Structure formats: structure tokens, C-alpha cells
PDB file of C-alpha atoms in Angstrom:
ATOM      1  CA  GLN A   1       0.369  -0.056  -0.310  1.00  0.00           C
ATOM      2  CA  ILE A   2       1.259   3.153  -0.693  1.00  0.00           C
ATOM      3  CA  ALA A   3       0.541   5.981   0.709  1.00  0.00           C
ATOM      4  CA  LEU A   4      -1.681   9.309  -0.905  1.00  0.00           C
ATOM      5  CA  ARG A   5       0.501  12.578  -0.981  1.00  0.00           C
ATOM      6  CA  LYS A   6      -2.921  14.985  -1.386  1.00  0.00           C
ATOM      7  CA  GLU A   7      -2.522  18.210  -2.089  1.00  0.00           C
ATOM      8  CA  ASN A   8      -4.145  21.579  -4.207  1.00  0.00           C
ATOM      9  CA  LEU A   9      -3.585  21.039  -7.884  1.00  0.00           C
ATOM     10  CA  GLU A  10      -5.082  23.462 -10.123  1.00  0.00           C
ATOM     11  CA  VAL A  11      -6.531  20.625 -12.276  1.00  0.00           C
ATOM     12  CA  HIS A  12      -6.206  23.504 -16.277  1.00  0.00           C
ATOM     13  CA  THR A  13      -2.227  23.328 -14.953  1.00  0.00           C
ATOM     14  CA  THR A  14      -2.117  19.791 -14.770  1.00  0.00           C
ATOM     15  CA  ALA A  15      -4.322  18.749 -18.089  1.00  0.00           C
ATOM     16  CA  GLN A  16      -2.504  21.851 -20.038  1.00  0.00           C
ATOM     17  CA  LYS A  17       0.930  19.371 -19.625  1.00  0.00           C
ATOM     18  CA  LEU A  18      -0.500  16.541 -20.578  1.00  0.00           C
ATOM     19  CA  ILE A  19      -1.837  18.028 -23.557  1.00  0.00           C
ATOM     20  CA  GLU A  20       0.984  19.251 -24.427  1.00  0.00           C
ATOM     21  CA  PHE A  21       2.856  15.529 -24.042  1.00  0.00           C
ATOM     22  CA  TYR A  22      -0.114  13.972 -26.316  1.00  0.00           C
ATOM     23  CA  SER A  23      -0.688  16.299 -28.314  1.00  0.00           C
ATOM     24  CA  PRO A  24       1.932  15.162 -30.971  1.00  0.00           C
ATOM     25  CA  LEU A  25       0.232  11.564 -30.863  1.00  0.00           C
ATOM     26  CA  ALA A  26      -2.714  13.202 -31.100  1.00  0.00           C
ATOM     27  CA  GLU A  27      -1.781  15.371 -34.294  1.00  0.00           C
ATOM     28  CA  GLU A  28      -0.422  11.627 -35.884  1.00  0.00           C
ATOM     29  CA  LYS A  29      -4.120  10.802 -35.715  1.00  0.00           C
ATOM     30  CA  GLY A  30      -5.308  13.784 -37.117  1.00  0.00           C
ATOM     31  CA  LEU A  31      -7.114  14.118 -33.470  1.00  0.00           C
ATOM     32  CA  THR A  32      -6.796  18.075 -31.839  1.00  0.00           C
ATOM     33  CA  LEU A  33      -6.887  18.318 -27.791  1.00  0.00           C
ATOM     34  CA  ARG A  34      -8.412  20.857 -25.780  1.00  0.00           C
ATOM     35  CA  CYS A  35      -8.875  22.196 -21.933  1.00  0.00           C
ATOM     36  CA  ASP A  36     -11.354  23.949 -20.839  1.00  0.00           C
ATOM     37  CA  GLY A  37     -11.737  25.045 -17.394  1.00  0.00           C
ATOM     38  CA  GLU A  38     -10.393  25.755 -13.674  1.00  0.00           C
ATOM     39  CA  ALA A  39     -11.299  24.071 -10.873  1.00  0.00           C
ATOM     40  CA  ILE A  40      -8.476  23.363  -7.342  1.00  0.00           C
ATOM     41  CA  LEU A  41      -9.458  19.245  -6.307  1.00  0.00           C
ATOM     42  CA  CYS A  42      -7.052  17.895  -3.912  1.00  0.00           C
ATOM     43  CA  ALA A  43      -5.961  14.988  -4.746  1.00  0.00           C
ATOM     44  CA  ASP A  44      -2.430  12.941  -4.977  1.00  0.00           C
ATOM     45  CA  PRO A  45      -0.669  14.116  -8.371  1.00  0.00           C
ATOM     46  CA  VAL A  46       0.712  10.947  -9.392  1.00  0.00           C
ATOM     47  CA  LEU A  47      -2.346   9.783  -9.252  1.00  0.00           C
ATOM     48  CA  PHE A  48      -4.104  11.846 -10.288  1.00  0.00           C
ATOM     49  CA  GLN A  49      -1.935  12.665 -13.414  1.00  0.00           C
ATOM     50  CA  ARG A  50      -1.985   9.729 -14.623  1.00  0.00           C
ATOM     51  CA  LEU A  51      -5.787   8.925 -14.197  1.00  0.00           C
ATOM     52  CA  LEU A  52      -6.582  11.919 -17.260  1.00  0.00           C
ATOM     53  CA  GLY A  53      -3.312  10.356 -18.980  1.00  0.00           C
ATOM     54  CA  ASN A  54      -4.470   7.176 -18.772  1.00  0.00           C
ATOM     55  CA  LEU A  55      -7.750   9.162 -20.430  1.00  0.00           C
ATOM     56  CA  LEU A  56      -6.509  10.818 -22.824  1.00  0.00           C
ATOM     57  CA  THR A  57      -4.979   7.663 -23.989  1.00  0.00           C
ATOM     58  CA  ASN A  58      -7.769   6.002 -24.392  1.00  0.00           C
ATOM     59  CA  ALA A  59      -9.958   8.929 -26.037  1.00  0.00           C
ATOM     60  CA  ILE A  60      -6.730   9.031 -28.756  1.00  0.00           C
ATOM     61  CA  ALA A  61      -7.230   5.244 -29.343  1.00  0.00           C
ATOM     62  CA  TYR A  62     -10.955   4.972 -29.570  1.00  0.00           C
ATOM     63  CA  SER A  63     -11.452   8.354 -31.088  1.00  0.00           C
ATOM     64  CA  LEU A  64     -12.251   9.323 -34.635  1.00  0.00           C
ATOM     65  CA  PRO A  65     -10.481  11.123 -37.369  1.00  0.00           C
ATOM     66  CA  HIS A  66     -11.313  14.857 -36.686  1.00  0.00           C
ATOM     67  CA  THR A  67     -11.803  15.103 -33.725  1.00  0.00           C
ATOM     68  CA  THR A  68     -12.266  17.079 -31.018  1.00  0.00           C
ATOM     69  CA  ILE A  69     -10.481  15.309 -28.060  1.00  0.00           C
ATOM     70  CA  ILE A  70     -11.846  18.067 -24.233  1.00  0.00           C
ATOM     71  CA  ILE A  71     -11.081  18.706 -20.479  1.00  0.00           C
ATOM     72  CA  GLN A  72     -14.397  19.740 -19.611  1.00  0.00           C
ATOM     73  CA  ILE A  73     -13.005  21.071 -16.418  1.00  0.00           C
ATOM     74  CA  GLU A  74     -16.132  21.946 -13.690  1.00  0.00           C
ATOM     75  CA  THR A  75     -16.633  23.039  -9.676  1.00  0.00           C
ATOM     76  CA  LEU A  76     -20.112  21.138  -8.587  1.00  0.00           C
ATOM     77  CA  ALA A  77     -21.312  22.661  -6.057  1.00  0.00           C
ATOM     78  CA  ASP A  78     -22.005  20.645  -2.677  1.00  0.00           C
ATOM     79  CA  LYS A  79     -24.960  19.021  -1.827  1.00  0.00           C
TER      80      LYS A  79
END
């Protein structure tokens, strides 16, 4: 078991770094990557980056050419 190292993360910043990393692969497949919105999230930065990376990898692998893959960041009100 690994102890979580939680900290406040700017989600847009993390997503933008991953978009820069995955853009060459996406462009090779005729895809566009985009990130909209901002939020602060309390999470383990390594695990959160891995989560977003996995989602982008799958989206790139299974999207049709000329598709825009959007990471939409929203802050939801507490219920």
C-alpha cells in the first residue's frame, strides 16, 4: 500500500501539461486536444496525472479522425 500525498492542484495546469505531452500522438491521428475550465482539486498529483493520462490515451486510441477531445473542468456545488 502506498500512502496518498494529497495537495491542492490546479486541474487546468495539470491537464495542459498532459495535452502538450500527448499532442504529437493526437496530431498524428488527426485529433485535436483542448482543455476548458479551471478548478482546484485536493488529490495525489501523481495518481491524478496518471488518471488523466489514461483517459487521454483511451480517447486518442478510440476517437475518429478530425475529432476534438475536450477535457472539460467544472466546479460542482456541494449537495
